[in-house]
Structures are given as C-alpha cells and as structure tokens.
JSON list of C-alpha atoms in Angstrom, two decimals:
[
{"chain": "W", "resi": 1, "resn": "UNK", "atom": "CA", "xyz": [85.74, -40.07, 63.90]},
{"chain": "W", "resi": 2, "resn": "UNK", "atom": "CA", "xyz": [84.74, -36.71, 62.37]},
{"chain": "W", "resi": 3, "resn": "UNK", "atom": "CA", "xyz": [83.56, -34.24, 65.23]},
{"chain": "W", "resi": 4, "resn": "UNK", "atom": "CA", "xyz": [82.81, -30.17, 66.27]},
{"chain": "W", "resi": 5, "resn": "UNK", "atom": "CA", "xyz": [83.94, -29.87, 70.03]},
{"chain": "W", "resi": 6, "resn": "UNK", "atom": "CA", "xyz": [83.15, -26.12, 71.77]},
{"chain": "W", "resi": 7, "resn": "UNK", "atom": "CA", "xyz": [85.31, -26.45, 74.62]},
{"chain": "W", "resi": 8, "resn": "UNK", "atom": "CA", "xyz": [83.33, -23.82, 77.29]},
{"chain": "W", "resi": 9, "resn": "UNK", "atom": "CA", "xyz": [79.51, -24.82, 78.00]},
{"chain": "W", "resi": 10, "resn": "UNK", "atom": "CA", "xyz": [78.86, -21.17, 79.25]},
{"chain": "W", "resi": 11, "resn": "UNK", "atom": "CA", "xyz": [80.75, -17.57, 78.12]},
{"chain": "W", "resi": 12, "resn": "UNK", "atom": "CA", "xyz": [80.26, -14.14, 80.13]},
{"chain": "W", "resi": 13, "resn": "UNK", "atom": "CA", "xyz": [80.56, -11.05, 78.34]},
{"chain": "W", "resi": 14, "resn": "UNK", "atom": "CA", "xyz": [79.66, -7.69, 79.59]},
{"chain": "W", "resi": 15, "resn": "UNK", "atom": "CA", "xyz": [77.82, -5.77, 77.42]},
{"chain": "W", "resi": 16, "resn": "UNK", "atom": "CA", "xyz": [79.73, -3.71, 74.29]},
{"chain": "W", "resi": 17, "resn": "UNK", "atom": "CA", "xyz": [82.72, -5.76, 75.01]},
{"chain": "W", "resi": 18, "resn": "UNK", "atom": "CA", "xyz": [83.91, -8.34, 72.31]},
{"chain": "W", "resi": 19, "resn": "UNK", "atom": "CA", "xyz": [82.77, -11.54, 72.64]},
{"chain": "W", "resi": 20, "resn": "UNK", "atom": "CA", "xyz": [84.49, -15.03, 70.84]},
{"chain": "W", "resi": 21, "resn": "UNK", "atom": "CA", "xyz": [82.88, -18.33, 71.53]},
{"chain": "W", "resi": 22, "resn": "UNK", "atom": "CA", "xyz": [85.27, -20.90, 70.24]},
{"chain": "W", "resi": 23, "resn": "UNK", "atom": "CA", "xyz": [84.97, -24.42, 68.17]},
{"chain": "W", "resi": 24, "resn": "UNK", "atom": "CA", "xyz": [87.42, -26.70, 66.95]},
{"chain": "W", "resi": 25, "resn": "UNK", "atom": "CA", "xyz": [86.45, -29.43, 64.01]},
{"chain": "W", "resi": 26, "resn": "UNK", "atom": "CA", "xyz": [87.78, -33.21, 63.37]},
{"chain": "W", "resi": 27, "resn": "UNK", "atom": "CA", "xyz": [87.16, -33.63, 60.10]},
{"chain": "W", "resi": 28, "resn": "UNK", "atom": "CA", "xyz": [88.77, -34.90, 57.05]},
{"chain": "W", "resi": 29, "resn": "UNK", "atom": "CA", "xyz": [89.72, -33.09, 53.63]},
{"chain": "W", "resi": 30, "resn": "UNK", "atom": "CA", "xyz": [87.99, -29.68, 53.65]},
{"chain": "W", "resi": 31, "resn": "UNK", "atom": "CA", "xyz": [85.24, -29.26, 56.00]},
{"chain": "W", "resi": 32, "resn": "UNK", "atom": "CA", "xyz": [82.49, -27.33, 56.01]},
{"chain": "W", "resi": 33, "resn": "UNK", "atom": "CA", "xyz": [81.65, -25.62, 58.77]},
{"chain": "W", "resi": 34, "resn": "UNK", "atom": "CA", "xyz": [78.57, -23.63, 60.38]},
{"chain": "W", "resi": 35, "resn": "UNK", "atom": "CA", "xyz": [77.43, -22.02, 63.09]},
{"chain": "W", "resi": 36, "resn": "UNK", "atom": "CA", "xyz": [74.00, -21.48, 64.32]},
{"chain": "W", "resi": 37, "resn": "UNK", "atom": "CA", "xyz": [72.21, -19.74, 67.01]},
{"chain": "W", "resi": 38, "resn": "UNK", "atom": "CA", "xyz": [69.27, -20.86, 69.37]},
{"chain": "W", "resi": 39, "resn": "UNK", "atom": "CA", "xyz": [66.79, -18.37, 71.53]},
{"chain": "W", "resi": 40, "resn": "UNK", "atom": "CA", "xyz": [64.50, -20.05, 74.20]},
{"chain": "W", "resi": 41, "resn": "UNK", "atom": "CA", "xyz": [61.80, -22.31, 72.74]},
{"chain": "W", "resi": 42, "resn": "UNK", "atom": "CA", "xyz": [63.28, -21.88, 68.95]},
{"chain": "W", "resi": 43, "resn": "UNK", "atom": "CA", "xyz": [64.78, -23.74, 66.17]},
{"chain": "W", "resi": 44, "resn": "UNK", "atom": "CA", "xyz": [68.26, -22.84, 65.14]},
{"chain": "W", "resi": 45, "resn": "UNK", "atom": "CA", "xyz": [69.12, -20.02, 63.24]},
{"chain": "W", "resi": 46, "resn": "UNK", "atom": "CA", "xyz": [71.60, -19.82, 60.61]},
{"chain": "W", "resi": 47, "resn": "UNK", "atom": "CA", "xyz": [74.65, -17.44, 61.09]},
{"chain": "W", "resi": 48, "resn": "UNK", "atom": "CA", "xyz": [77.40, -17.91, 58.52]},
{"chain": "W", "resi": 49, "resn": "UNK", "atom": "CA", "xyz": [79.47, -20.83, 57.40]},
{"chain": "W", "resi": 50, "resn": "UNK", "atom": "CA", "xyz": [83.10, -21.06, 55.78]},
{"chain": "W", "resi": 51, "resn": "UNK", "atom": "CA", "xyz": [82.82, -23.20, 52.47]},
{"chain": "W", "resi": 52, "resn": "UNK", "atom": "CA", "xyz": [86.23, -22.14, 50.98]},
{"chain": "W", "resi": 53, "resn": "UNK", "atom": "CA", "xyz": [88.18, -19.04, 50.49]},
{"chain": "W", "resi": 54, "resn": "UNK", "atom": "CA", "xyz": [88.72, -16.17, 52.68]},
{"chain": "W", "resi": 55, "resn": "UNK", "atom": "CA", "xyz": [89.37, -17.60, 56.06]},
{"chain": "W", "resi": 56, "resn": "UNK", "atom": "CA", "xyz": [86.86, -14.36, 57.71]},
{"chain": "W", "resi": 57, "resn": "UNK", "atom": "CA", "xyz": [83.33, -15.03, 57.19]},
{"chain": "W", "resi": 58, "resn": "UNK", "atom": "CA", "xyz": [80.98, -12.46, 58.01]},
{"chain": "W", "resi": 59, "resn": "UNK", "atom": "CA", "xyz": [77.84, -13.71, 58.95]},
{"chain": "W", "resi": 60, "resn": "UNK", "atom": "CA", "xyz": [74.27, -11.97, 60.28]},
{"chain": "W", "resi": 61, "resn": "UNK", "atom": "CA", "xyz": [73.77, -9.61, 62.92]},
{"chain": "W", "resi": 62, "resn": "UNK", "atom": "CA", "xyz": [77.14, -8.38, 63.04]},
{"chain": "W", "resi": 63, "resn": "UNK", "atom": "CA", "xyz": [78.61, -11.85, 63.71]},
{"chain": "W", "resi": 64, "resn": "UNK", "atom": "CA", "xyz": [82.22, -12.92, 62.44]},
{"chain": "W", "resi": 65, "resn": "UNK", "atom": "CA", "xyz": [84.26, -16.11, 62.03]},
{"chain": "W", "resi": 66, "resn": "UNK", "atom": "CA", "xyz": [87.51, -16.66, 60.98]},
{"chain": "W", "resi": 67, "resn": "UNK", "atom": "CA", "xyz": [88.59, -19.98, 60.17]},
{"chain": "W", "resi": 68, "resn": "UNK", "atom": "CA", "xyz": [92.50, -21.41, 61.16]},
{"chain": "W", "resi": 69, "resn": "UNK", "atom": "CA", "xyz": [93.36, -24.63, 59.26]},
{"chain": "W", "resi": 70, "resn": "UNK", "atom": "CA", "xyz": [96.94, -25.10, 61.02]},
{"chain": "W", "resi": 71, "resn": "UNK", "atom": "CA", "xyz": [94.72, -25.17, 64.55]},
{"chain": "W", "resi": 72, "resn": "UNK", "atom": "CA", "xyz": [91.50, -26.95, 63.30]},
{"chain": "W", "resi": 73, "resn": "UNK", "atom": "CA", "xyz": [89.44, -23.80, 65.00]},
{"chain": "W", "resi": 74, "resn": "UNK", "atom": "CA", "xyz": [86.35, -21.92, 63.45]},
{"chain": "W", "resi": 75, "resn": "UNK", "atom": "CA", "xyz": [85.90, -19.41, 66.29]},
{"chain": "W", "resi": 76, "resn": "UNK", "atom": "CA", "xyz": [82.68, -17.31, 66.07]},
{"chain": "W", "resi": 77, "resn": "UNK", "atom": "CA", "xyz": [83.57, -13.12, 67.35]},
{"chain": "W", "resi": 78, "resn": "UNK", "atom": "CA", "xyz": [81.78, -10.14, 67.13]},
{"chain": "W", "resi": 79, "resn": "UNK", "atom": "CA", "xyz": [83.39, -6.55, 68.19]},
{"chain": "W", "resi": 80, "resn": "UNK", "atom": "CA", "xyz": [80.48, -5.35, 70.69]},
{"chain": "W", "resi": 81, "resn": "UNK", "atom": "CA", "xyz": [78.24, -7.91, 72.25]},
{"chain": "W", "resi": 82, "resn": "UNK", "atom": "CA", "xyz": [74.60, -6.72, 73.05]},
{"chain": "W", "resi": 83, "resn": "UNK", "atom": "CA", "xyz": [72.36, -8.06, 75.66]},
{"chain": "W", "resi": 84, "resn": "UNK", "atom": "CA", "xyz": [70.00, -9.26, 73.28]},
{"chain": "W", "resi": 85, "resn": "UNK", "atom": "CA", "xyz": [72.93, -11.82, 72.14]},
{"chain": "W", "resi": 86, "resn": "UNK", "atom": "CA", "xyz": [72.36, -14.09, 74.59]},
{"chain": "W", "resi": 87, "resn": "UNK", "atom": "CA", "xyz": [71.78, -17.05, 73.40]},
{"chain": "W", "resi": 88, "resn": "UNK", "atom": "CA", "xyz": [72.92, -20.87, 72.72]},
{"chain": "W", "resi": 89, "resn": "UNK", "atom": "CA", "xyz": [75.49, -21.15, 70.47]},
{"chain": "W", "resi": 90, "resn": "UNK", "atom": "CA", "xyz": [75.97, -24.37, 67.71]},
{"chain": "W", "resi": 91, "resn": "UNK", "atom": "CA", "xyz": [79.08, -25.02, 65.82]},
{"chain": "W", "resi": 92, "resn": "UNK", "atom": "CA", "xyz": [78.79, -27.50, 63.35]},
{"chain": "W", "resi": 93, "resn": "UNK", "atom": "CA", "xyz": [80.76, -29.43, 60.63]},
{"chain": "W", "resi": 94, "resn": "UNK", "atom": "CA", "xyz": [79.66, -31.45, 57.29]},
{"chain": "W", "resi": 95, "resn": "UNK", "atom": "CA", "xyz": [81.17, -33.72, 55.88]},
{"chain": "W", "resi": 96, "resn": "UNK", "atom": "CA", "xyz": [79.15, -36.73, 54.06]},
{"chain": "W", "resi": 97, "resn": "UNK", "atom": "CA", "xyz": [76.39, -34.88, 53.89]},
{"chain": "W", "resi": 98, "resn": "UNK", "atom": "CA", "xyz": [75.77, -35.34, 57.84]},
{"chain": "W", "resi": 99, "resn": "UNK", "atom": "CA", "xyz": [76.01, -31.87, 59.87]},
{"chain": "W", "resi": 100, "resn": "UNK", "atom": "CA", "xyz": [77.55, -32.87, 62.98]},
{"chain": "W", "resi": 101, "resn": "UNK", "atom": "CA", "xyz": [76.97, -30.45, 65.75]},
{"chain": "W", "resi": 102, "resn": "UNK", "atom": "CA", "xyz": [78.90, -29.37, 68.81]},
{"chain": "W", "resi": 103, "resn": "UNK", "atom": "CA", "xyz": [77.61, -29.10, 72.60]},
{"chain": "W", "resi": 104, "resn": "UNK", "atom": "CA", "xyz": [76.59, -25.86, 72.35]},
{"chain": "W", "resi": 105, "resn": "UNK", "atom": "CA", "xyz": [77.92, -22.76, 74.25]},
{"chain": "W", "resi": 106, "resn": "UNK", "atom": "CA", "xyz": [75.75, -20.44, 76.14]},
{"chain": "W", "resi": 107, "resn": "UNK", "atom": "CA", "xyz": [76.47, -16.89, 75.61]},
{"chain": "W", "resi": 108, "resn": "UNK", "atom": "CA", "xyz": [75.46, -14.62, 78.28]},
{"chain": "W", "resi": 109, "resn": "UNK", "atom": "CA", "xyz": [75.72, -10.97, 78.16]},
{"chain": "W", "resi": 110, "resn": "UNK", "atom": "CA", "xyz": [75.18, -8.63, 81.36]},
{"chain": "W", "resi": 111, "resn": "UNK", "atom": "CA", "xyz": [74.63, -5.45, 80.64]},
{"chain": "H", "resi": 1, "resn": "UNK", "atom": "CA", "xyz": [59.43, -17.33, 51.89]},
{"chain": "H", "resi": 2, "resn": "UNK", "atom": "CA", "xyz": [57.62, -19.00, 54.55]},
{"chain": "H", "resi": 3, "resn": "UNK", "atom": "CA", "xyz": [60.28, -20.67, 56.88]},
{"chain": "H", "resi": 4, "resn": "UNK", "atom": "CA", "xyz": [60.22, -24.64, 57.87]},
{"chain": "H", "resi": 5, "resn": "UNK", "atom": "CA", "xyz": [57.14, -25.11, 59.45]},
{"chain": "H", "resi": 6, "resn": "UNK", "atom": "CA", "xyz": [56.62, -28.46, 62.32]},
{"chain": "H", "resi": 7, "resn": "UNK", "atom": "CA", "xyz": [53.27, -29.92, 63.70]},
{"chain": "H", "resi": 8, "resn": "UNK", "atom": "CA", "xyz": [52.29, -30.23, 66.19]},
{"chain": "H", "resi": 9, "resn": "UNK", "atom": "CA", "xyz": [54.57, -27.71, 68.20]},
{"chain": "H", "resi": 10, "resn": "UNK", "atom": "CA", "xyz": [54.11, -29.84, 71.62]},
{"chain": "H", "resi": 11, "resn": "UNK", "atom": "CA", "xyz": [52.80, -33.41, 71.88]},
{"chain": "H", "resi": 12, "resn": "UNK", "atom": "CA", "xyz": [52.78, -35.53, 75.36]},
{"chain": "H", "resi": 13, "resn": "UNK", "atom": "CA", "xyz": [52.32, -39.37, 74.64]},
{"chain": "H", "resi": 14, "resn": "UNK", "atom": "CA", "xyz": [52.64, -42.04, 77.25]},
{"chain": "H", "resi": 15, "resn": "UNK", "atom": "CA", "xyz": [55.21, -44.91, 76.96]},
{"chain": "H", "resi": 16, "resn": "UNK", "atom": "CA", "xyz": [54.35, -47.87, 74.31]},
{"chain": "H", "resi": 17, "resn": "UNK", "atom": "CA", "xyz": [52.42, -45.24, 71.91]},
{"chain": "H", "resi": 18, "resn": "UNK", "atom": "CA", "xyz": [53.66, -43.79, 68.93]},
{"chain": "H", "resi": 19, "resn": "UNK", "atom": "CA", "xyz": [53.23, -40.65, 67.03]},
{"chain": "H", "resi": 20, "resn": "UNK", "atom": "CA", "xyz": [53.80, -39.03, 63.62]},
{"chain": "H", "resi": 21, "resn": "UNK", "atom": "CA", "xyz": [55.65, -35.59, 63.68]},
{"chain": "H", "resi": 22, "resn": "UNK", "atom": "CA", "xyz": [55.06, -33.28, 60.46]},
{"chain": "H", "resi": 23, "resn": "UNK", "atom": "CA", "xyz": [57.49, -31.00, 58.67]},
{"chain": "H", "resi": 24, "resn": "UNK", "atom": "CA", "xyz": [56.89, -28.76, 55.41]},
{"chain": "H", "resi": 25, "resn": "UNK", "atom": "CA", "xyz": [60.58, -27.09, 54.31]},
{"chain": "H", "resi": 26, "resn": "UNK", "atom": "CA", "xyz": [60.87, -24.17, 52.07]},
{"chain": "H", "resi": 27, "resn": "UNK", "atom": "CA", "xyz": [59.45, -24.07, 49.13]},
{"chain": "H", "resi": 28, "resn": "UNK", "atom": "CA", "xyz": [62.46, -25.26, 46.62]},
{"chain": "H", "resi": 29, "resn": "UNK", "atom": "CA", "xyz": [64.40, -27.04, 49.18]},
{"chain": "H", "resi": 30, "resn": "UNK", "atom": "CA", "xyz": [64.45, -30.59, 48.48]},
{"chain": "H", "resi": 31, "resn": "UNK", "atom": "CA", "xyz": [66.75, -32.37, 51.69]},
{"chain": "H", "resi": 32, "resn": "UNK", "atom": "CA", "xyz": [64.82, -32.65, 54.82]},
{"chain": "H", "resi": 33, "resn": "UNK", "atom": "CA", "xyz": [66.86, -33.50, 57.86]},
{"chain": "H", "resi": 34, "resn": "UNK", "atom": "CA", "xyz": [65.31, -34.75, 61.10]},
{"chain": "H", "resi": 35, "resn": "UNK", "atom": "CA", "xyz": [67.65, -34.05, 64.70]},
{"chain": "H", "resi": 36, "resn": "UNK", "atom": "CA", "xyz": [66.57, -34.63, 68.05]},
{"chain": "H", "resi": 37, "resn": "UNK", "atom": "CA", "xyz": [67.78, -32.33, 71.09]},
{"chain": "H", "resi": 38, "resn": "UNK", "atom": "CA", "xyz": [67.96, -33.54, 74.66]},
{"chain": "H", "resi": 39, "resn": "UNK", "atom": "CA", "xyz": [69.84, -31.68, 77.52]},
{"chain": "H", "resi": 40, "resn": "UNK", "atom": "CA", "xyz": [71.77, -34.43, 77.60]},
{"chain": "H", "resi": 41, "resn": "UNK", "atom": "CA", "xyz": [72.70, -35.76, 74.07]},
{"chain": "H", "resi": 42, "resn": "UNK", "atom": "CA", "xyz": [72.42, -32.40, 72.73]},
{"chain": "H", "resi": 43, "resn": "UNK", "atom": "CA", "xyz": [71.74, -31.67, 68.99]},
{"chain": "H", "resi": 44, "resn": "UNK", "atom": "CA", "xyz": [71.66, -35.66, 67.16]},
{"chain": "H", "resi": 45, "resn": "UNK", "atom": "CA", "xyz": [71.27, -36.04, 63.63]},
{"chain": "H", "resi": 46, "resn": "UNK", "atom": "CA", "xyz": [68.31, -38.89, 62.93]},
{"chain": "H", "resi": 47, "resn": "UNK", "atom": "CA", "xyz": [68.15, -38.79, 59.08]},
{"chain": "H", "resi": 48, "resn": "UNK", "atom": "CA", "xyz": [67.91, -37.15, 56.37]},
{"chain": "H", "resi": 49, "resn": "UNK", "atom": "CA", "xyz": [65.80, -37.27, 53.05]},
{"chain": "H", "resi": 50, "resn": "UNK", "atom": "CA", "xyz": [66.31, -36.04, 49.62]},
{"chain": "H", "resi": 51, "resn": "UNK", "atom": "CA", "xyz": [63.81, -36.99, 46.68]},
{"chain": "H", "resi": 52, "resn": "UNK", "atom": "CA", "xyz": [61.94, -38.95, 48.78]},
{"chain": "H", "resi": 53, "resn": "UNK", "atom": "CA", "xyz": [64.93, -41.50, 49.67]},
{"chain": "H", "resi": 54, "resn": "UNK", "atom": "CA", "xyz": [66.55, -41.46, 52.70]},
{"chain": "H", "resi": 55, "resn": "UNK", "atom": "CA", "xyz": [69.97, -40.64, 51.37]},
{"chain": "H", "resi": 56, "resn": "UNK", "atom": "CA", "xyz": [71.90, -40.39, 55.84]},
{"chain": "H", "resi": 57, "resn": "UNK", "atom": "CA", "xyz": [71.04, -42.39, 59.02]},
{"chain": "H", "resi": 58, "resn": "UNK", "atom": "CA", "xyz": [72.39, -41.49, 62.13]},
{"chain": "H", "resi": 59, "resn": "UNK", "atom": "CA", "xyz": [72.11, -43.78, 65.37]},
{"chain": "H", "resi": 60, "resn": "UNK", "atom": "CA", "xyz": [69.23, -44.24, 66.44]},
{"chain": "H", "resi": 61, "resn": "UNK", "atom": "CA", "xyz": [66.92, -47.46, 66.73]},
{"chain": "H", "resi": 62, "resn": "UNK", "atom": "CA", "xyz": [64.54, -48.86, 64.24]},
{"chain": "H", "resi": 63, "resn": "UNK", "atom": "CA", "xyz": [61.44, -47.31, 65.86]},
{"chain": "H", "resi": 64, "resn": "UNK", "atom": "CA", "xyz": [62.84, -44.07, 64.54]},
{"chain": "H", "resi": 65, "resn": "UNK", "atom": "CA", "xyz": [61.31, -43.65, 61.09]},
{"chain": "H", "resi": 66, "resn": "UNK", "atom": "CA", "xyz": [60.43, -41.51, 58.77]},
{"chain": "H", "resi": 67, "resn": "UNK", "atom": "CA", "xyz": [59.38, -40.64, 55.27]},
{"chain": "H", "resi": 68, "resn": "UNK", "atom": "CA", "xyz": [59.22, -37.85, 52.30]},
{"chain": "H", "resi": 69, "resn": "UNK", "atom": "CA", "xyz": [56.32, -36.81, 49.98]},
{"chain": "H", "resi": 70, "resn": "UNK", "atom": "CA", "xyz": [56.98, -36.10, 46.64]},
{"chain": "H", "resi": 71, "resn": "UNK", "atom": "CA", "xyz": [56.27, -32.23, 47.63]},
{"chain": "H", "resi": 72, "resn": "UNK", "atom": "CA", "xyz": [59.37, -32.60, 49.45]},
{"chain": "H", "resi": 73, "resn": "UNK", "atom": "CA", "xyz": [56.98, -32.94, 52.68]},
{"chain": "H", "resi": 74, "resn": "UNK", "atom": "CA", "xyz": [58.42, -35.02, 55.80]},
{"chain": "H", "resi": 75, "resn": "UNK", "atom": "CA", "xyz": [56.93, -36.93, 58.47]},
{"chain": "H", "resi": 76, "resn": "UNK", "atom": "CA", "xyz": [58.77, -38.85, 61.38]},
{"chain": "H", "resi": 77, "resn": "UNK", "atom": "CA", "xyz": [57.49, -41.63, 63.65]},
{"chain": "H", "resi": 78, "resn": "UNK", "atom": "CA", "xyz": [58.22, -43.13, 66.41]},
{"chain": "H", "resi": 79, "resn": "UNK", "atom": "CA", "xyz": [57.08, -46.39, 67.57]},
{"chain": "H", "resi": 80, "resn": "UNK", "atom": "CA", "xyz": [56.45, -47.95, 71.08]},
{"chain": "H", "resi": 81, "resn": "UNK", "atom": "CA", "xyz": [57.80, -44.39, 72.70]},
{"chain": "H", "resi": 82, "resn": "UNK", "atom": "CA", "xyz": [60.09, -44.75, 75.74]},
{"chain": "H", "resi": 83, "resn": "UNK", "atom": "CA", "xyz": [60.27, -42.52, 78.16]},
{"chain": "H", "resi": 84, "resn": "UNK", "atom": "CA", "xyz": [63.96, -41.17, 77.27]},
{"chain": "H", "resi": 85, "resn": "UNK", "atom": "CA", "xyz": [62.30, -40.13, 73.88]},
{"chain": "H", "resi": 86, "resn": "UNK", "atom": "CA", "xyz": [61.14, -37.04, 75.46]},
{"chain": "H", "resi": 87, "resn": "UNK", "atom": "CA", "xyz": [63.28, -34.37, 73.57]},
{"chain": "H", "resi": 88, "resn": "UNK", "atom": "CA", "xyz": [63.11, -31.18, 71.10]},
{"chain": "H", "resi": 89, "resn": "UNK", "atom": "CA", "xyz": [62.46, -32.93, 67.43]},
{"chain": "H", "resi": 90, "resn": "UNK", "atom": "CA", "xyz": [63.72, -30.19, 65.17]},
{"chain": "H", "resi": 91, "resn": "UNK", "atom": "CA", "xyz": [63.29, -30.64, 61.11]},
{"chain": "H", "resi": 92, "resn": "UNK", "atom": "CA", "xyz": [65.69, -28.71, 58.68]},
{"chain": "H", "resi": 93, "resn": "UNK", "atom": "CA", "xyz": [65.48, -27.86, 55.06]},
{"chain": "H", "resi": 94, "resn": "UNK", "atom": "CA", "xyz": [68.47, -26.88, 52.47]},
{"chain": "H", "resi": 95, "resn": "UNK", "atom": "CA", "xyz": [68.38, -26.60, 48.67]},
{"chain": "H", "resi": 96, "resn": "UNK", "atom": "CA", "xyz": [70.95, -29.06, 48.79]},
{"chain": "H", "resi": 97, "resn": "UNK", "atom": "CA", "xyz": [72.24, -27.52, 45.38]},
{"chain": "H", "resi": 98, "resn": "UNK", "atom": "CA", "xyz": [76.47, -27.85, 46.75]},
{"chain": "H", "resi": 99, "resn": "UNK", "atom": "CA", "xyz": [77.43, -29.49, 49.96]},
{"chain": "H", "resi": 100, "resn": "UNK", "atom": "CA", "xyz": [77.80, -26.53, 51.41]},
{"chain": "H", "resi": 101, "resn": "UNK", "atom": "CA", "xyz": [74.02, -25.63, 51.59]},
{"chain": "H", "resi": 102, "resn": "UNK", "atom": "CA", "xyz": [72.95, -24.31, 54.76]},
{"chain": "H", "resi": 103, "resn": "UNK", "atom": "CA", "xyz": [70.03, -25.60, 56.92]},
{"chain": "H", "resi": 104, "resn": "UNK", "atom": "CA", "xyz": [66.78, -23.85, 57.62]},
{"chain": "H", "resi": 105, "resn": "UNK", "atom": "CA", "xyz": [65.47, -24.84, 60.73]},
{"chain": "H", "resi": 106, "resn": "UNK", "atom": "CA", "xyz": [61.70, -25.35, 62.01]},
{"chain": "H", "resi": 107, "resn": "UNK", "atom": "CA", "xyz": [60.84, -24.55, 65.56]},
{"chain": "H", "resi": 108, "resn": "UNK", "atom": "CA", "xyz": [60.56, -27.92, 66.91]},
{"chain": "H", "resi": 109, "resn": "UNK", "atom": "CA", "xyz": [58.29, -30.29, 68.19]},
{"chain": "H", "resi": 110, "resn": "UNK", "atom": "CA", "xyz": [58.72, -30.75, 71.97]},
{"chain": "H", "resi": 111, "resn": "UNK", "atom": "CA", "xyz": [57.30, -34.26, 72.69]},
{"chain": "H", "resi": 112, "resn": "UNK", "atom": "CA", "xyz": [57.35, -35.16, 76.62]},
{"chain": "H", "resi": 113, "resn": "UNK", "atom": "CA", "xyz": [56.49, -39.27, 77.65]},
{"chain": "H", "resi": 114, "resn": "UNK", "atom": "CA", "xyz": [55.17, -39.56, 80.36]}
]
C-alpha cells in the first residue's frame, strides 16, 4: 500500500535555530511528493514539492526539502525557524492521481 | 487570482439530515478534490473530479457524493449525516496540466452533527 508516514506528531524548536520536520513515502516508481502547511482555522497551504531533478527543493517562506531516494525520506528544513512558523505540518505523496497525506507534525517554535 | 473559495464556512446539522457543501477553484483549474479532516483520521481523500467526471474515489460510504459543473464548480453531499461526520471538509483545485500539479486549497467547511 502506497503511504506518507511523519514519524513525530509534535517538534520544538527555539526560535532562529534550524528546524527539520521529517517524512518518509511508500510509494512505487517515482513519487511525487508535497508538503503543505496549516494555520488555525485554515486550509492548507502549498510549500514546495519534488517532481524530478535536483533532490533540494526550495519552497516558500524560506522553506527547504531535500529528497533521499536510497532512504525513502522527503524531510522539510529551514536554517532559522521564526515564531510565526508554528504551524501543522502535511507531507504528502501522489501517485494515481490520489495525494495521500501524512499525520501531520506540529511545529512549535518558542521564542 | 482569487483562491478556492467553500460555502458555507461552518454548518451544524443534526443526525439523519443532509447537506450540500459548495466549492469554486481557481479560475483555469479544472480537478476539484474533496478531503475530509478529523482529529482522528486526519487529512482523507473523498474524491476527486476532473471535466465533470469523477476520475478518484477514496473510502468512504455511498452517502458521500458529489458532483462538478461544467464551470469546473463542485458541490458535495452528504446524506442521512451521522454524528462521526462532524469534521473539516476542505476542497482543492490544480490545473491538473502534469501529475505533478499542486493543490490549492479552500478554507474549509467545518460541519459539526449534533
């Protein structure tokens, strides 16, 4: 079965330190893969997605990804975390033109 | 461009009703996907239409349905509501141009049973 896992339900970063919130896909030939952000009351936002290519996808609001095929992992970084990036965090894969979604991570930064 | 826009934003029902959920995508964008979010189930996929067809199912029971207008409009309905239907319906748009299209998200219908 094709699936997105994100292993932690809750990261703590302190403000202006690096933050990674991690993912790992199931899913056959070359996935797609996504990740989106939700804020309190909202939709999902779109951040960046890996398609093909260079593994490092840079994505909005300073927000980075690099994809590993040999461990199945799309981990989402960025080099300074602000307080105003706390959020819920989706990873999510396509395949068959279903996006299947991970758990969901919540980000918290303190300041 | 305006973004994905959902009606009604909150809804409460009581159990055996139904009700119709609204979506308009982006302009251009012609798949509409339909996900519900519980604390519990998280983000599920319920469908997803494209020309007015429904082109992806995912689990969900028979009194999940929905529809698309030839403006690339969506509505969803859900029939004889149970009290576990209480959730976050979120709609999503792409241009659906290469598989790897990302979604547009509205932001969400919160429908409570009671």
């Amino acid at each position: 079965a094709q699936s997105v896992a994100q292993p932690e339900d809750q990261v703590n970063v302190a403000e202006g330190n690096p933050l990674t919130v991690k993912c790992t896909y199931s899913v056959s030939g070359n996935p797609y893969l996504f990740w989106y952000v939700q804020y309190p009351n909202r939709g999902l936002q779109f951040l960046l997605k890996y398609i093909t290519g260079d593994n490092l996808v840079k994505g909005s609001y300073g927000f980075e990804a690099e994809f590993n095929k040999s461990q199945t992992s799309f981990h989402l970084k960025k080099p300074s975390a602000f307080v105003s990036d706390s959020a819920l965090y989706f990873c999510a894969g396509k395949r068959d033109d279903k996006l299947i979604f991970g758990t969901g991570t919540r980000l918290q930064v303190f300041p | 461009k305006a973004g994905v826009t959902q009606t009604p934003r909150y809804l409460i029902k009581t159990r055996g009703q139904q009700v119709t959920l609204s979506c308009s995508p982006i302009s251009g964008h012609r798949s509409v996907s339909w996900y519900q979010q519980t604390p519990g189930q998280g983000l599920q996929f319920l469908f997803e239409y494209f020309s007015e067809t429904q082109r992806n199912k995912g689990n969900f029971p028979g009194r999940f349905s929905g529809r698309q207008f030839s403006n690339s409009r969506s509505e969803m309905n859900v029939s004889t509501l149970e009290l576990g239907d209480s959730a976050l319906y979120l709609c999503a748009s792409s241009l659906d141009e290469t598989g790897g299209d990302e979604q547009y998200f509205g932001p969400g219908t919160r429908l409570t049973v009671t």
